[in-house]
Amino acid sequence: MSQIPAKGRPAEAILAALRERKAQDRDWRRGRLAVYFYWLDEDLERVQQQAYLAYWTENNLGQRAFPSLKSLEDEVIGMSLALLGGGQGAGGTFTSGGSESIFLAMMAARNRARARRGKMRPNIVLPDTAHLTFDRAAEALGLEVRRVPVGADLRADVAAMAARMDDDTVALVGSAPNYPFGTFDPIADLAALAARRGAWMHVDACVGGFLAPYVRRLGHDIPAFELSVPGVTSLSADIHKHGMAPKGASLLLVADAADREWHKFESRAWQRGPYAAYTTQGTRPGGAVAAAWAAMNHLGEEGYLRCARLIMEAKAIMMAGIAAIPGLGVLQPSDIGIFVWRATDPTLDIGKVAAALDAEGWLVGRQQEPDGIHLHLNPIHRSVAEEYVEAVSRAVAAARGGQNSRIGANERTY
Ligand SMILES: Cc1ncc(COP(=O)(O)O)c(C=O)c1O
């Protein structure tokens, strides 16, 4: 078992030890991962790091002591509301990640419904492509989860979801887009349904929030998903994904700032006086806020458009290249920088293709249904798009023949 050493080691030795440990990790700057990270270039990296360092230990719980953090946070929320359809009276909360944003949304939906309807057995209705973090939140919050299969178009089936709602449905969920396929649910229809039934409508734009508006501006067909869609109550958007900020930065935005009160904790039940928080965290890293603010201001709309263009170009090259390889197919539709490819030839074992790609240094994200390979692209993938297609082609050649290998019971796919 590890123990705190009796005597500390000099800084240089510590840093050298960390460099040595890190050498075991994947070098994500080379673009051979399509999961876990987002990277544009060294210029943005420097800005992120220096901004984070400038506030590396400031505590964002202490906004009386650090009013500058409050102003940075307010600006991040304001810029994001302007991007994502927030009107007069909209509001937002800076959180640690998509999972916390979603947790708060579900907590708010439950608390609002309880306040309005009294005793109930709350449930949430969501397409089965919604992120599993909803189920985790539901488990903690005592919500029943009703997952509804998506249609053949890989989008939420609004009629089927309506059929699963009842008087105890506190929230309806749609993704913009979902993580398994990168498809957008029909948010306007879901939000209209939620409004008719008096349910909280949450849009999970953790992936799309800072990418989809720019992909749309490039001329791609992206449906309305923003807070401005009538009936939408809240929207989660991750700055630490396509907002291109370092980790620990997400937002829960609400169309009506008054709805933030439903996820507020407030108490005086101890000796120290009143304590209140809109997040699940107490102490919050100031660096995450400063770095998010820095990334947004450094990139500007021009920078985000550049990211969107690089991603969509990479996707077009990869999808066309893979579709042209005999025995492979690309799943459609896919609206944004996420897609899945698989073997259309039943004699071709996708598990072996994945193993051959892994042997060449590509970290593979296996998709469970359908059995395939999942990619979530970020700007760096433009520089490796052609290389990836060549690697897939070699991997297919290596995998031809032999026994099938489905995802193993203990294999990590995410
Ligand atoms: C659509 C979607 N929602 C929510 C999340 C959860 O976000 P986080 O990992 O930041 O908690 C993710 C993460 O990939 C996601 O893709």
Short mmCIF file of C-alpha atoms and ligand atoms in Angstrom, two decimals:
data_model
loop_
_atom_site.label_atom_id
_atom_site.label_comp_id
_atom_site.label_asym_id
_atom_site.label_seq_id
_atom_site.Cartn_x
_atom_site.Cartn_y
_atom_site.Cartn_z
CA MET A 1 0.00 0.00 0.00
CA SER A 2 1.24 3.55 -0.73
CA GLN A 3 2.11 5.84 2.16
CA ILE A 4 3.01 9.48 2.47
CA PRO A 5 6.83 9.35 2.56
CA ALA A 6 8.43 10.18 5.92
CA LYS A 7 10.72 12.66 4.21
CA GLY A 8 9.71 14.73 1.21
CA ARG A 9 11.62 14.56 -2.08
CA PRO A 10 13.05 17.58 -3.92
CA ALA A 11 10.85 19.26 -6.53
CA GLU A 12 13.05 18.16 -9.45
CA ALA A 13 12.83 14.51 -8.44
CA ILE A 14 9.07 14.76 -8.12
CA LEU A 15 8.65 16.36 -11.53
CA ALA A 16 10.97 13.80 -13.12
CA ALA A 17 8.92 11.00 -11.55
CA LEU A 18 5.75 12.47 -12.99
CA ARG A 19 7.32 12.75 -16.45
CA GLU A 20 8.30 9.11 -16.20
CA ARG A 21 4.78 8.04 -15.20
CA LYS A 22 3.27 10.11 -17.97
CA ALA A 23 5.41 8.34 -20.55
CA GLN A 24 3.05 5.34 -20.07
CA ASP A 25 0.10 7.38 -21.36
CA ARG A 26 -1.23 7.84 -24.86
CA ASP A 27 0.17 10.86 -26.63
CA TRP A 28 -3.13 12.58 -27.42
CA ARG A 29 -1.41 15.47 -29.22
CA ARG A 30 -0.78 13.04 -32.10
CA GLY A 31 -4.52 12.58 -32.58
CA ARG A 32 -4.55 8.81 -32.17
CA LEU A 33 -7.43 8.93 -29.68
CA ALA A 34 -10.98 9.94 -30.58
CA VAL A 35 -12.26 10.10 -27.00
CA TYR A 36 -11.39 11.93 -23.74
CA PHE A 37 -9.62 15.02 -25.12
CA TYR A 38 -10.00 18.10 -27.31
CA TRP A 39 -7.00 19.85 -28.79
CA LEU A 40 -6.44 22.53 -31.38
CA ASP A 41 -2.84 23.74 -31.17
CA GLU A 42 0.02 24.81 -28.91
CA ASP A 43 -1.07 28.42 -28.94
CA LEU A 44 -4.43 27.60 -27.32
CA GLU A 45 -2.73 25.13 -24.98
CA ARG A 46 -0.42 27.87 -23.68
CA VAL A 47 -3.30 30.24 -23.07
CA GLN A 48 -5.28 27.54 -21.23
CA GLN A 49 -2.35 26.57 -19.04
CA GLN A 50 -1.30 30.10 -18.13
CA ALA A 51 -4.85 31.17 -17.38
CA TYR A 52 -5.34 28.10 -15.19
CA LEU A 53 -2.05 28.77 -13.40
CA ALA A 54 -2.98 32.40 -12.75
CA TYR A 55 -5.83 31.09 -10.54
CA TRP A 56 -4.41 27.67 -9.76
CA THR A 57 -5.41 27.65 -6.09
CA GLU A 58 -8.08 30.35 -5.84
CA ASN A 59 -11.34 28.97 -4.51
CA ASN A 60 -14.39 29.93 -6.52
CA LEU A 61 -16.59 29.25 -3.49
CA GLY A 62 -15.08 32.40 -2.01
CA GLN A 63 -16.41 35.01 -4.39
CA ARG A 64 -16.32 37.65 -1.59
CA ALA A 65 -12.56 37.20 -1.53
CA PHE A 66 -12.16 36.70 -5.29
CA PRO A 67 -14.58 39.03 -7.05
CA SER A 68 -12.53 38.68 -10.23
CA LEU A 69 -13.58 35.02 -10.42
CA LYS A 70 -17.22 36.03 -10.12
CA SER A 71 -16.80 38.48 -13.00
CA LEU A 72 -15.05 35.85 -15.17
CA GLU A 73 -17.74 33.29 -14.37
CA ASP A 74 -20.53 35.76 -15.14
CA GLU A 75 -18.92 36.56 -18.48
CA VAL A 76 -18.54 32.88 -19.39
CA ILE A 77 -22.22 32.32 -18.58
CA GLY A 78 -23.25 35.49 -20.45
CA MET A 79 -21.28 34.60 -23.60
CA SER A 80 -22.72 31.09 -23.52
CA LEU A 81 -26.30 32.28 -23.06
CA ALA A 82 -25.85 34.61 -26.04
CA LEU A 83 -24.57 31.68 -28.13
CA LEU A 84 -27.21 29.21 -26.97
CA GLY A 85 -30.45 31.12 -27.28
CA GLY A 86 -30.78 32.55 -23.78
CA GLY A 87 -33.18 35.50 -23.80
CA GLN A 88 -33.83 38.22 -21.24
CA GLY A 89 -34.17 36.54 -17.87
CA ALA A 90 -32.13 33.43 -18.71
CA GLY A 91 -29.47 32.26 -16.28
CA GLY A 92 -26.75 29.71 -15.74
CA THR A 93 -24.45 27.86 -13.37
CA PHE A 94 -20.79 26.98 -13.92
CA THR A 95 -20.20 23.33 -12.97
CA SER A 96 -17.39 20.80 -12.95
CA GLY A 97 -18.60 18.78 -15.94
CA GLY A 98 -21.50 17.43 -17.93
CA SER A 99 -22.42 14.93 -15.25
CA GLU A 100 -22.80 17.62 -12.62
CA SER A 101 -24.81 19.87 -14.99
CA ILE A 102 -27.15 16.96 -15.70
CA PHE A 103 -27.40 16.01 -12.04
CA LEU A 104 -28.45 19.55 -11.17
CA ALA A 105 -31.02 19.63 -13.97
CA MET A 106 -32.61 16.39 -12.78
CA MET A 107 -32.54 17.57 -9.17
CA ALA A 108 -34.22 20.82 -10.16
CA ALA A 109 -36.88 18.98 -12.18
CA ARG A 110 -37.65 16.71 -9.23
CA ASN A 111 -37.73 19.52 -6.70
CA ARG A 112 -39.99 21.68 -8.87
CA ALA A 113 -42.42 18.83 -9.48
CA ARG A 114 -42.53 17.93 -5.79
CA ALA A 115 -43.20 21.54 -4.83
CA ARG A 116 -46.03 21.74 -7.34
CA ARG A 117 -47.57 18.30 -7.07
CA GLY A 118 -46.68 17.09 -3.59
CA LYS A 119 -46.10 13.39 -2.90
CA MET A 120 -45.16 11.41 -5.99
CA ARG A 121 -42.96 8.65 -7.39
CA PRO A 122 -40.97 10.75 -9.84
CA ASN A 123 -39.75 9.39 -13.17
CA ILE A 124 -37.80 10.73 -16.13
CA VAL A 125 -38.39 9.77 -19.76
CA LEU A 126 -35.45 9.77 -22.14
CA PRO A 127 -34.32 8.24 -25.44
CA ASP A 128 -32.14 5.16 -24.93
CA THR A 129 -29.23 7.00 -26.58
CA ALA A 130 -29.08 9.53 -23.72
CA HIS A 131 -25.87 9.50 -21.69
CA LEU A 132 -25.78 7.03 -18.79
CA THR A 133 -24.99 9.87 -16.42
CA PHE A 134 -28.77 10.47 -16.33
CA ASP A 135 -29.17 7.02 -14.79
CA ARG A 136 -26.49 7.78 -12.21
CA ALA A 137 -28.22 11.04 -11.29
CA ALA A 138 -31.56 9.24 -11.14
CA GLU A 139 -30.16 6.60 -8.82
CA ALA A 140 -28.95 9.25 -6.39
CA LEU A 141 -32.10 11.35 -6.66
CA GLY A 142 -34.63 8.54 -6.35
CA LEU A 143 -35.99 8.88 -9.89
CA GLU A 144 -37.28 6.01 -12.00
CA VAL A 145 -35.61 5.96 -15.43
CA ARG A 146 -37.75 5.20 -18.49
CA ARG A 147 -35.45 4.70 -21.48
CA VAL A 148 -37.33 4.62 -24.77
CA PRO A 149 -35.78 3.04 -27.90
CA VAL A 150 -34.91 5.53 -30.64
CA GLY A 151 -36.33 5.11 -34.13
CA ALA A 152 -34.51 3.70 -37.16
CA ASP A 153 -33.31 7.27 -37.79
CA LEU A 154 -31.39 7.08 -34.47
CA ARG A 155 -33.45 9.96 -33.07
CA ALA A 156 -35.85 10.07 -30.14
CA ASP A 157 -39.26 8.61 -30.94
CA VAL A 158 -41.52 11.38 -29.67
CA ALA A 159 -44.77 9.37 -29.80
CA ALA A 160 -43.18 6.45 -27.94
CA MET A 161 -41.81 8.83 -25.32
CA ALA A 162 -45.22 10.47 -24.93
CA ALA A 163 -46.69 7.02 -24.30
CA ARG A 164 -44.25 6.43 -21.43
CA MET A 165 -45.09 9.69 -19.64
CA ASP A 166 -47.55 9.91 -16.78
CA ASP A 167 -48.46 12.35 -14.01
CA ASP A 168 -45.25 11.47 -12.16
CA THR A 169 -42.96 12.32 -15.08
CA VAL A 170 -40.84 15.19 -13.86
CA ALA A 171 -38.50 15.56 -16.84
CA LEU A 172 -38.19 14.79 -20.52
CA VAL A 173 -34.72 14.63 -22.04
CA GLY A 174 -33.33 15.09 -25.54
CA SER A 175 -29.71 15.08 -26.72
CA ALA A 176 -28.07 17.61 -29.00
CA PRO A 177 -26.45 15.36 -30.05
CA ASN A 178 -26.27 12.00 -28.25
CA TYR A 179 -22.89 10.38 -27.62
CA PRO A 180 -23.42 6.92 -29.17
CA PHE A 181 -24.34 8.15 -32.68
CA GLY A 182 -23.93 11.94 -32.80
CA THR A 183 -27.55 12.44 -33.86
CA PHE A 184 -29.82 15.23 -32.69
CA ASP A 185 -33.17 14.38 -31.14
CA PRO A 186 -36.20 16.39 -32.33
CA ILE A 187 -35.86 18.93 -29.53
CA ALA A 188 -38.69 21.22 -30.68
CA ASP A 189 -41.20 18.33 -30.66
CA LEU A 190 -39.96 16.98 -27.33
CA ALA A 191 -40.08 20.44 -25.76
CA ALA A 192 -43.64 21.00 -27.01
CA LEU A 193 -44.62 17.64 -25.49
CA ALA A 194 -42.95 18.52 -22.18
CA ALA A 195 -44.70 21.89 -22.09
CA ARG A 196 -48.11 20.27 -22.74
CA ARG A 197 -47.53 17.83 -19.87
CA GLY A 198 -45.98 20.34 -17.47
CA ALA A 199 -42.63 18.51 -17.39
CA TRP A 200 -39.13 19.98 -17.20
CA MET A 201 -37.44 19.74 -20.62
CA HIS A 202 -33.69 19.22 -20.47
CA VAL A 203 -31.52 19.42 -23.58
CA ASP A 204 -28.22 17.59 -23.21
CA ALA A 205 -25.93 19.69 -25.41
CA CYS A 206 -22.80 18.64 -23.51
CA VAL A 207 -21.23 17.63 -26.83
CA GLY A 208 -23.03 20.00 -29.21
CA GLY A 209 -23.27 23.21 -27.20
CA PHE A 210 -20.04 24.80 -28.36
CA LEU A 211 -19.79 23.03 -31.71
CA ALA A 212 -23.24 22.73 -33.28
CA PRO A 213 -23.92 26.49 -33.62
CA TYR A 214 -20.69 26.82 -35.61
CA VAL A 215 -21.29 23.68 -37.68
CA ARG A 216 -24.66 25.22 -38.58
CA ARG A 217 -22.97 28.47 -39.61
CA LEU A 218 -20.79 26.45 -42.00
CA GLY A 219 -24.00 25.43 -43.79
CA HIS A 220 -24.71 22.02 -42.24
CA ASP A 221 -28.26 21.14 -41.32
CA ILE A 222 -28.47 21.40 -37.52
CA PRO A 223 -31.96 21.55 -36.02
CA ALA A 224 -32.88 24.15 -33.40
CA PHE A 225 -31.95 22.83 -29.95
CA GLU A 226 -31.24 25.99 -28.01
CA LEU A 227 -32.89 27.58 -24.98
CA SER A 228 -34.94 29.70 -27.38
CA VAL A 229 -36.95 26.64 -28.49
CA PRO A 230 -40.36 27.01 -26.78
CA GLY A 231 -40.72 24.55 -23.90
CA VAL A 232 -36.98 24.06 -23.24
CA THR A 233 -36.31 24.53 -19.53
CA SER A 234 -32.58 23.81 -19.26
CA LEU A 235 -29.56 22.94 -21.37
CA SER A 236 -26.19 21.45 -20.43
CA ALA A 237 -23.13 22.47 -22.49
CA ASP A 238 -19.56 21.42 -21.73
CA ILE A 239 -16.88 24.05 -22.11
CA HIS A 240 -14.32 21.31 -21.46
CA LYS A 241 -15.47 19.54 -24.61
CA HIS A 242 -15.89 21.64 -27.77
CA GLY A 243 -15.64 24.87 -25.79
CA MET A 244 -11.95 23.88 -25.92
CA ALA A 245 -11.27 24.58 -22.23
CA PRO A 246 -9.32 22.29 -19.90
CA LYS A 247 -11.25 19.84 -17.75
CA GLY A 248 -13.61 20.91 -15.01
CA ALA A 249 -15.80 23.32 -16.99
CA SER A 250 -19.45 22.86 -17.93
CA LEU A 251 -22.63 24.89 -17.72
CA LEU A 252 -26.21 24.28 -16.75
CA LEU A 253 -28.17 27.03 -18.50
CA VAL A 254 -31.84 27.76 -17.80
CA ALA A 255 -34.33 29.71 -19.93
CA ASP A 256 -35.66 31.33 -16.77
CA ALA A 257 -33.08 32.25 -14.12
CA ALA A 258 -35.70 31.67 -11.42
CA ASP A 259 -35.45 27.93 -12.17
CA ARG A 260 -31.91 27.92 -10.72
CA GLU A 261 -33.53 28.04 -7.30
CA TRP A 262 -34.73 24.46 -7.76
CA HIS A 263 -31.13 23.19 -7.63
CA LYS A 264 -29.98 25.44 -4.83
CA PHE A 265 -28.95 24.04 -1.47
CA GLU A 266 -29.29 26.39 1.47
CA SER A 267 -29.11 25.80 5.19
CA ARG A 268 -28.22 27.33 8.54
CA ALA A 269 -28.37 24.07 10.49
CA TRP A 270 -24.91 24.35 12.03
CA GLN A 271 -22.93 26.80 14.15
CA ARG A 272 -21.08 28.56 11.35
CA GLY A 273 -24.02 30.44 9.78
CA PRO A 274 -25.76 30.28 6.39
CA TYR A 275 -24.33 28.09 3.65
CA ALA A 276 -25.70 28.11 0.11
CA ALA A 277 -24.63 26.59 -3.20
CA TYR A 278 -26.13 26.09 -6.65
CA THR A 279 -23.73 23.21 -7.42
CA THR A 280 -22.92 19.91 -5.77
CA GLN A 281 -19.45 21.24 -5.01
CA GLY A 282 -18.34 23.40 -2.12
CA THR A 283 -14.79 24.42 -2.91
CA ARG A 284 -14.51 25.04 -6.65
CA PRO A 285 -11.31 25.43 -8.71
CA GLY A 286 -10.84 29.03 -9.84
CA GLY A 287 -8.42 27.84 -12.51
CA ALA A 288 -11.20 26.07 -14.40
CA VAL A 289 -13.21 29.29 -14.68
CA ALA A 290 -10.21 31.42 -15.67
CA ALA A 291 -9.11 28.90 -18.30
CA ALA A 292 -12.62 28.60 -19.75
CA TRP A 293 -12.87 32.39 -19.98
CA ALA A 294 -9.41 32.52 -21.58
CA ALA A 295 -10.21 29.81 -24.15
CA MET A 296 -13.45 31.51 -25.19
CA ASN A 297 -11.84 34.91 -25.53
CA HIS A 298 -8.72 33.61 -27.24
CA LEU A 299 -10.61 31.58 -29.84
CA GLY A 300 -13.47 33.97 -30.45
CA GLU A 301 -16.13 33.02 -32.99
CA GLU A 302 -13.44 32.84 -35.64
CA GLY A 303 -11.56 30.19 -33.66
CA TYR A 304 -14.68 28.13 -32.95
CA LEU A 305 -15.59 28.24 -36.65
CA ARG A 306 -12.08 27.03 -37.45
CA CYS A 307 -12.52 24.12 -35.01
CA ALA A 308 -15.89 23.25 -36.56
CA ARG A 309 -14.44 23.34 -40.06
CA LEU A 310 -11.49 21.10 -39.14
CA ILE A 311 -13.79 18.58 -37.45
CA MET A 312 -16.28 18.40 -40.29
CA GLU A 313 -13.48 18.09 -42.88
CA ALA A 314 -11.86 15.30 -40.87
CA LYS A 315 -15.18 13.52 -40.60
CA ALA A 316 -15.90 13.78 -44.34
CA ILE A 317 -12.46 12.36 -45.21
CA MET A 318 -12.70 9.54 -42.67
CA MET A 319 -16.28 8.57 -43.50
CA ALA A 320 -15.69 8.52 -47.26
CA GLY A 321 -12.39 6.65 -46.87
CA ILE A 322 -13.85 4.01 -44.57
CA ALA A 323 -17.00 3.55 -46.65
CA ALA A 324 -14.78 2.84 -49.66
CA ILE A 325 -13.01 -0.07 -47.91
CA PRO A 326 -14.68 -3.35 -48.96
CA GLY A 327 -16.51 -4.98 -46.05
CA LEU A 328 -16.95 -1.77 -44.00
CA GLY A 329 -19.89 0.59 -43.63
CA VAL A 330 -20.48 3.89 -41.88
CA LEU A 331 -23.64 4.33 -39.81
CA GLN A 332 -26.01 7.06 -40.93
CA PRO A 333 -27.26 9.56 -40.02
CA SER A 334 -24.54 11.37 -38.09
CA ASP A 335 -25.02 15.10 -37.67
CA ILE A 336 -21.77 16.26 -36.15
CA GLY A 337 -18.25 15.09 -35.28
CA ILE A 338 -19.29 11.70 -33.87
CA PHE A 339 -19.76 8.63 -36.05
CA VAL A 340 -19.67 4.85 -35.95
CA TRP A 341 -18.32 2.44 -38.53
CA ARG A 342 -18.65 -1.32 -38.60
CA ALA A 343 -18.21 -4.47 -40.62
CA THR A 344 -20.92 -5.03 -43.21
CA ASP A 345 -19.21 -8.23 -44.30
CA PRO A 346 -20.25 -10.90 -41.73
CA THR A 347 -16.96 -12.74 -42.17
CA LEU A 348 -15.00 -9.69 -41.08
CA ASP A 349 -14.39 -9.58 -37.31
CA ILE A 350 -14.51 -5.99 -36.06
CA GLY A 351 -12.81 -7.08 -32.82
CA LYS A 352 -9.78 -8.12 -34.81
CA VAL A 353 -9.83 -4.91 -36.82
CA ALA A 354 -9.88 -3.00 -33.52
CA ALA A 355 -6.97 -5.05 -32.19
CA ALA A 356 -4.93 -4.37 -35.34
CA LEU A 357 -5.63 -0.63 -35.03
CA ASP A 358 -4.64 -0.73 -31.38
CA ALA A 359 -1.40 -2.49 -32.29
CA GLU A 360 -0.60 0.48 -34.54
CA GLY A 361 -1.13 2.88 -31.61
CA TRP A 362 -4.73 4.01 -32.23
CA LEU A 363 -6.86 3.91 -29.07
CA VAL A 364 -10.09 2.30 -30.25
CA GLY A 365 -13.54 3.08 -28.84
CA ARG A 366 -15.66 -0.04 -29.36
CA GLN A 367 -19.39 0.49 -29.84
CA GLN A 368 -21.65 -2.14 -28.28
CA GLU A 369 -24.72 -1.68 -30.50
CA PRO A 370 -24.23 -2.15 -33.35
CA ASP A 371 -20.91 -3.89 -32.88
CA GLY A 372 -18.57 -1.27 -34.30
CA ILE A 373 -16.03 1.47 -33.72
CA HIS A 374 -16.94 4.90 -32.37
CA LEU A 375 -15.12 8.15 -33.03
CA HIS A 376 -15.63 11.55 -31.43
CA LEU A 377 -13.51 13.94 -33.45
CA ASN A 378 -11.80 17.13 -32.38
CA PRO A 379 -9.75 19.60 -34.44
CA ILE A 380 -6.48 17.68 -34.24
CA HIS A 381 -8.04 14.81 -36.18
CA ARG A 382 -7.98 16.82 -39.40
CA SER A 383 -4.21 16.31 -39.51
CA VAL A 384 -4.51 12.51 -39.15
CA ALA A 385 -7.70 11.85 -41.15
CA GLU A 386 -5.98 10.34 -44.20
CA GLU A 387 -3.53 8.44 -41.99
CA TYR A 388 -6.45 6.94 -40.05
CA VAL A 389 -8.15 5.67 -43.21
CA GLU A 390 -4.90 4.01 -44.30
CA ALA A 391 -4.52 2.43 -40.86
CA VAL A 392 -8.10 1.09 -41.02
CA SER A 393 -7.41 -0.36 -44.44
CA ARG A 394 -4.31 -2.16 -43.12
CA ALA A 395 -6.23 -3.30 -40.01
CA VAL A 396 -8.96 -4.85 -42.16
CA ALA A 397 -6.37 -6.70 -44.22
CA ALA A 398 -4.76 -7.98 -41.00
CA ALA A 399 -8.11 -9.06 -39.54
CA ARG A 400 -9.46 -11.08 -42.44
CA GLY A 401 -10.11 -14.70 -41.40
CA GLY A 402 -10.01 -16.31 -37.91
CA GLN A 403 -12.53 -16.40 -35.05
CA ASN A 404 -14.97 -13.71 -34.00
CA SER A 405 -14.23 -11.59 -30.94
CA ARG A 406 -17.17 -9.70 -29.42
CA ILE A 407 -16.55 -7.10 -26.69
CA GLY A 408 -15.31 -9.07 -23.66
CA ALA A 409 -17.35 -9.06 -20.43
CA ASN A 410 -14.69 -7.00 -18.61
CA GLU A 411 -13.42 -4.93 -21.54
CA ARG A 412 -13.54 -1.13 -21.06
CA THR A 413 -15.14 0.58 -24.06
CA TYR A 414 -15.44 4.13 -22.69
C1 LIG B 1 -23.88 13.73 -24.52
C2 LIG B 1 -23.11 13.71 -23.23
N1 LIG B 1 -23.71 14.09 -22.09
C3 LIG B 1 -23.07 14.09 -20.92
C4 LIG B 1 -21.76 13.69 -20.82
C5 LIG B 1 -21.08 13.66 -19.46
O1 LIG B 1 -20.12 14.66 -19.39
P1 LIG B 1 -18.86 14.57 -18.38
O2 LIG B 1 -18.04 13.40 -18.82
O3 LIG B 1 -18.20 15.90 -18.59
O4 LIG B 1 -19.39 14.41 -17.01
C6 LIG B 1 -21.08 13.31 -21.97
C7 LIG B 1 -19.68 12.87 -21.92
O5 LIG B 1 -19.12 12.39 -22.88
C8 LIG B 1 -21.78 13.29 -23.21
O6 LIG B 1 -21.18 12.87 -24.34
#
